[in-house]
C-alpha cells in the first residue's frame, strides 16, 4: 500500500518553464526569445532611421547612453551607423526570423503533427535553445565592447 502514500511531486517554476524538456515549452521559449530579439533589431533600425531623418542632430534620451567614441555629444558617427546596419540585419535574420520559423514552430507544431509524444532527444533540444539564447546575448554584448 505504498502507492496510496506516494505524493506527486510538483515541478518548480524553474524546472517546469525555464529548464523544461517539453517540446511545447521549448517552442514557446524560442518564440518569445526570437520576438525579443526582433524588438531589439527593430530598435536598432529606429536608431538608423533617426540618423537619416535628422542627420548631425543629437539623439534624444539615448544619445547619452552611448560612449563618446561612437556618439560624441549624442551625434551618431558614420562608423556607428554602419555597425547598426550590420547588427540590425544579423539580429533580424539569425536571432529573430530563422529561430521563430525553425525553433518556435518546428518545436511546437512538428511533434504534434506527426503524433510523437515528444522530441527524440529532449535534453539536446533544451540545450539547443540555451545555446541560441546565450549566443544571442554574447552577440548583443559584443556590440558594446
XYZ file of C-alpha atoms in Angstrom:
145
model
C 0.000 0.000 0.000
C 2.855 2.369 -0.568
C 1.162 3.700 -3.687
C -1.503 5.406 -1.590
C 1.103 7.257 0.449
C 3.173 8.424 -2.516
C 2.616 12.030 -3.435
C 3.088 13.559 -6.830
C 5.997 15.962 -6.665
C 5.072 19.205 -8.426
C 7.885 20.627 -10.544
C 9.237 24.026 -9.599
C 8.848 27.032 -11.890
C 12.498 26.787 -12.953
C 12.257 23.113 -13.846
C 8.836 23.388 -15.471
C 9.263 26.520 -17.594
C 12.935 27.522 -17.724
C 14.801 24.205 -17.959
C 11.980 22.176 -19.453
C 12.444 19.292 -21.850
C 8.846 19.542 -23.112
C 8.844 20.430 -26.803
C 5.882 22.793 -26.426
C 7.557 24.818 -23.667
C 10.804 24.965 -25.657
C 8.858 26.116 -28.711
C 7.286 28.894 -26.641
C 10.734 29.839 -25.303
C 12.076 30.082 -28.851
C 9.066 32.161 -29.872
C 9.283 34.648 -27.017
C 13.060 34.984 -27.254
C 13.005 35.498 -31.008
C 10.286 38.150 -30.614
C 12.509 39.886 -28.055
C 15.438 39.806 -30.488
C 13.164 41.129 -33.252
C 12.238 44.023 -30.964
C 15.930 44.755 -30.371
C 16.607 44.628 -34.126
C 13.661 46.954 -34.707
C 15.088 49.362 -32.135
C 18.425 49.411 -33.968
C 16.566 50.157 -37.193
C 14.790 53.063 -35.495
C 18.176 54.485 -34.445
C 19.271 54.309 -38.079
C 16.051 55.994 -39.217
C 16.609 58.794 -36.714
C 20.020 59.430 -38.240
C 18.540 59.526 -41.742
C 15.722 61.852 -40.710
C 17.859 64.235 -38.635
C 21.500 63.971 -39.785
C 24.014 65.527 -37.444
C 21.443 66.075 -34.688
C 21.951 64.600 -31.216
C 19.853 61.575 -30.419
C 17.414 62.481 -27.642
C 17.487 60.422 -24.421
C 19.530 57.501 -25.831
C 22.420 59.649 -27.058
C 23.770 59.999 -23.530
C 23.828 56.214 -23.025
C 26.440 55.599 -25.712
C 30.136 56.379 -25.343
C 31.745 59.474 -26.809
C 33.674 57.259 -29.227
C 30.552 56.264 -31.189
C 28.251 59.190 -30.363
C 30.151 62.303 -29.241
C 27.629 64.708 -27.717
C 24.863 62.315 -28.763
C 25.582 62.704 -32.504
C 25.924 59.411 -34.389
C 29.228 58.800 -36.179
C 29.229 57.183 -39.663
C 31.110 54.114 -38.378
C 28.480 53.573 -35.706
C 25.742 53.854 -38.333
C 27.439 51.062 -40.297
C 27.692 48.950 -37.138
C 23.978 49.460 -36.520
C 23.201 48.303 -40.057
C 25.270 45.143 -39.729
C 23.905 44.269 -36.294
C 20.329 45.053 -37.338
C 20.484 42.656 -40.270
C 22.234 39.913 -38.346
C 19.870 40.125 -35.384
C 16.732 40.197 -37.506
C 17.727 37.205 -39.638
C 19.766 34.931 -37.379
C 18.265 35.725 -33.978
C 14.725 36.633 -34.996
C 13.227 35.234 -38.186
C 15.041 31.891 -38.527
C 14.623 30.826 -34.860
C 10.977 31.897 -34.966
C 10.326 29.766 -38.040
C 12.505 26.764 -37.244
C 12.809 26.823 -33.454
C 9.387 28.009 -32.358
C 7.129 26.461 -34.976
C 9.354 23.436 -35.507
C 9.471 22.530 -31.834
C 5.852 23.264 -31.082
C 3.995 22.021 -34.160
C 6.004 19.246 -35.847
C 5.833 16.689 -32.991
C 2.093 17.320 -32.717
C 1.626 16.858 -36.474
C 3.454 13.547 -36.638
C 1.841 12.233 -33.453
C 5.051 11.963 -31.439
C 4.762 12.369 -27.673
C 7.993 14.393 -27.556
C 11.185 15.105 -29.467
C 13.711 12.316 -29.998
C 16.337 13.918 -27.738
C 14.553 16.297 -25.338
C 17.652 17.293 -23.345
C 19.531 18.088 -26.539
C 16.516 20.123 -27.636
C 16.664 22.091 -24.373
C 20.421 22.580 -24.784
C 19.921 23.907 -28.320
C 17.626 26.639 -27.012
C 20.095 27.676 -24.322
C 22.982 27.761 -26.808
C 20.826 30.006 -29.022
C 19.916 32.273 -26.095
C 23.478 32.590 -24.733
C 24.835 33.108 -28.257
C 22.365 35.932 -28.820
C 23.282 37.579 -25.525
C 27.003 37.309 -26.343
C 26.372 38.799 -29.774
C 24.478 41.733 -28.272
C 27.174 42.208 -25.631
C 29.859 42.296 -28.322
C 28.135 45.306 -29.842
C 29.079 47.421 -26.828
C 32.585 46.040 -26.226
